[in-house]
Amino acid sequence: MKTRINVIEKLPQATKALYALSAYVESTPLTKTHKELLKIRASQINGCAFCIDMHTKDALKYGETQQRIFLLNAWKETTLFTDEEKAVLAIAEEVTLISRRGLTDATYTLAKSFFTDEYIAQLIVAAVTINAWNRLAVSSQLEPADV
């Protein structure tokens, strides 16, 4: 696959703004596990090899297991993820696939059983942010760093 125009490099002002949003997400009290699971799952849905590669490496560095990463796309079918993590993953999926049905009442209610309104809002912003990065990377056909 030939790399197209690299939007990230071509538009530094836009990239700077997106990096600022990413820095905000990193500064929140969202756990590293929640952030990385959310980023990986959204990136899987969006087919973003560049981001899947980056965030699985980050997740491993933060102590995530290979087995959980391998089974992340089947998180609903396994007991490896806690109910709290499943709420995070449901938010990731529903925000990523927003045109299907949006963030459902069921998922929102589940999230409310574990998290504050602020934490839920931060999860939504995290999902929006990784989706923006995915769209830039996929549109530019960015390859994972080691390829």
Short mmCIF file of C-alpha atoms in Angstrom, two decimals:
data_model
loop_
_atom_site.label_atom_id
_atom_site.label_comp_id
_atom_site.label_asym_id
_atom_site.label_seq_id
_atom_site.Cartn_x
_atom_site.Cartn_y
_atom_site.Cartn_z
CA MET A 1 0.00 0.00 0.00
CA LYS A 2 1.40 3.36 -0.99
CA THR A 3 1.27 6.10 1.60
CA ARG A 4 -0.78 9.09 0.54
CA ILE A 5 -0.40 12.66 1.62
CA ASN A 6 0.32 12.66 5.32
CA VAL A 7 -2.39 14.95 6.68
CA ILE A 8 -0.69 14.98 10.07
CA GLU A 9 2.49 16.45 8.55
CA LYS A 10 0.77 18.62 5.94
CA LEU A 11 -1.48 20.48 8.40
CA PRO A 12 0.61 21.21 11.49
CA GLN A 13 -1.96 23.63 12.96
CA ALA A 14 -4.68 20.97 12.90
CA THR A 15 -2.27 18.34 14.20
CA LYS A 16 -1.23 20.65 17.05
CA ALA A 17 -4.89 21.02 18.06
CA LEU A 18 -5.41 17.25 17.99
CA TYR A 19 -2.24 16.71 20.03
CA ALA A 20 -3.63 19.18 22.57
CA LEU A 21 -6.83 17.16 22.81
CA SER A 22 -4.75 13.98 23.21
CA ALA A 23 -2.72 15.66 25.95
CA TYR A 24 -5.97 16.56 27.72
CA VAL A 25 -7.11 12.91 27.56
CA GLU A 26 -3.74 11.78 28.94
CA SER A 27 -4.08 14.26 31.83
CA THR A 28 -7.46 12.90 32.94
CA PRO A 29 -7.88 10.36 35.73
CA LEU A 30 -8.88 7.71 33.18
CA THR A 31 -6.83 4.62 33.99
CA LYS A 32 -4.14 3.55 31.55
CA THR A 33 -6.02 0.28 31.09
CA HIS A 34 -9.26 2.06 30.22
CA LYS A 35 -7.50 4.45 27.83
CA GLU A 36 -5.55 1.77 25.98
CA LEU A 37 -8.42 -0.72 25.73
CA LEU A 38 -10.62 2.06 24.35
CA LYS A 39 -7.96 3.19 21.85
CA ILE A 40 -7.22 -0.34 20.64
CA ARG A 41 -10.88 -1.28 20.27
CA ALA A 42 -11.81 1.87 18.34
CA SER A 43 -8.74 1.39 16.14
CA GLN A 44 -9.74 -2.22 15.45
CA ILE A 45 -13.20 -1.14 14.36
CA ASN A 46 -11.73 1.59 12.15
CA GLY A 47 -9.12 -0.75 10.66
CA CYS A 48 -6.26 1.55 11.66
CA ALA A 49 -3.12 -0.60 11.60
CA PHE A 50 -0.92 2.34 12.61
CA CYS A 51 -2.93 3.02 15.80
CA ILE A 52 -3.52 -0.65 16.65
CA ASP A 53 0.24 -1.20 16.49
CA MET A 54 1.01 1.86 18.62
CA HIS A 55 -1.60 1.27 21.28
CA THR A 56 -1.10 -2.47 21.68
CA LYS A 57 2.59 -1.74 22.30
CA ASP A 58 1.62 0.93 24.83
CA ALA A 59 -0.86 -1.42 26.52
CA LEU A 60 1.80 -4.13 26.85
CA LYS A 61 4.21 -1.57 28.28
CA TYR A 62 1.57 -0.62 30.90
CA GLY A 63 1.07 -4.26 31.92
CA GLU A 64 -1.79 -5.43 29.70
CA THR A 65 -1.65 -9.11 28.80
CA GLN A 66 -1.27 -10.47 25.30
CA GLN A 67 -4.26 -12.74 25.79
CA ARG A 68 -6.59 -9.84 26.58
CA ILE A 69 -5.29 -7.90 23.59
CA PHE A 70 -5.74 -10.95 21.33
CA LEU A 71 -9.33 -11.34 22.52
CA LEU A 72 -10.25 -7.67 22.59
CA ASN A 73 -12.32 -7.83 19.41
CA ALA A 74 -14.40 -10.58 21.11
CA TRP A 75 -14.65 -8.88 24.52
CA LYS A 76 -18.38 -9.65 24.81
CA GLU A 77 -17.66 -13.38 24.51
CA THR A 78 -15.08 -13.72 27.28
CA THR A 79 -14.84 -13.30 31.03
CA LEU A 80 -11.33 -11.81 30.78
CA PHE A 81 -12.70 -8.28 31.02
CA THR A 82 -14.40 -6.85 34.10
CA ASP A 83 -17.90 -5.39 33.91
CA GLU A 84 -16.32 -1.96 34.34
CA GLU A 85 -13.99 -2.59 31.38
CA LYS A 86 -16.93 -3.86 29.35
CA ALA A 87 -18.70 -0.54 29.98
CA VAL A 88 -15.61 1.27 28.66
CA LEU A 89 -15.47 -0.98 25.60
CA ALA A 90 -19.18 -0.50 24.92
CA ILE A 91 -18.67 3.27 24.98
CA ALA A 92 -15.69 2.90 22.65
CA GLU A 93 -17.73 0.86 20.18
CA GLU A 94 -20.88 2.95 20.29
CA VAL A 95 -19.07 6.27 19.91
CA THR A 96 -16.95 4.82 17.09
CA LEU A 97 -20.05 3.46 15.36
CA ILE A 98 -22.12 6.54 16.25
CA SER A 99 -24.27 6.40 13.10
CA ARG A 100 -25.69 3.00 14.03
CA ARG A 101 -27.57 4.01 17.15
CA GLY A 102 -25.42 6.42 19.12
CA LEU A 103 -24.46 5.95 22.73
CA THR A 104 -27.34 3.81 23.91
CA ASP A 105 -29.27 4.28 27.13
CA ALA A 106 -28.25 0.76 28.18
CA THR A 107 -24.55 1.52 27.82
CA TYR A 108 -24.90 4.91 29.48
CA THR A 109 -26.79 3.36 32.41
CA LEU A 110 -24.15 0.63 32.74
CA ALA A 111 -21.39 3.24 32.74
CA LYS A 112 -23.25 5.26 35.39
CA SER A 113 -23.14 2.22 37.68
CA PHE A 114 -19.33 2.41 37.69
CA PHE A 115 -18.30 5.98 36.85
CA THR A 116 -19.03 9.61 37.62
CA ASP A 117 -20.50 11.89 34.97
CA GLU A 118 -17.07 13.50 34.55
CA TYR A 119 -15.37 10.12 34.00
CA ILE A 120 -18.01 9.15 31.41
CA ALA A 121 -17.52 12.49 29.64
CA GLN A 122 -13.75 11.86 29.62
CA LEU A 123 -14.29 8.39 28.14
CA ILE A 124 -16.42 9.93 25.38
CA VAL A 125 -13.74 12.56 24.64
CA ALA A 126 -11.10 9.80 24.59
CA ALA A 127 -13.19 7.86 22.06
CA VAL A 128 -13.71 10.95 19.91
CA THR A 129 -9.98 11.68 20.00
CA ILE A 130 -8.80 8.22 18.93
CA ASN A 131 -11.43 8.20 16.21
CA ALA A 132 -10.02 11.47 14.85
CA TRP A 133 -6.48 10.01 14.85
CA ASN A 134 -7.75 6.81 13.19
CA ARG A 135 -9.42 8.75 10.42
CA LEU A 136 -6.27 10.77 9.71
CA ALA A 137 -4.03 7.69 9.74
CA VAL A 138 -6.35 5.53 7.61
CA SER A 139 -6.99 8.32 5.11
CA SER A 140 -3.23 8.87 4.82
CA GLN A 141 -2.61 5.09 4.68
CA LEU A 142 0.02 5.35 7.42
CA GLU A 143 1.91 2.13 8.05
CA PRO A 144 2.86 0.85 11.51
CA ALA A 145 6.26 2.12 12.61
CA ASP A 146 8.11 -1.19 12.20
CA VAL A 147 6.86 -2.00 8.68
#
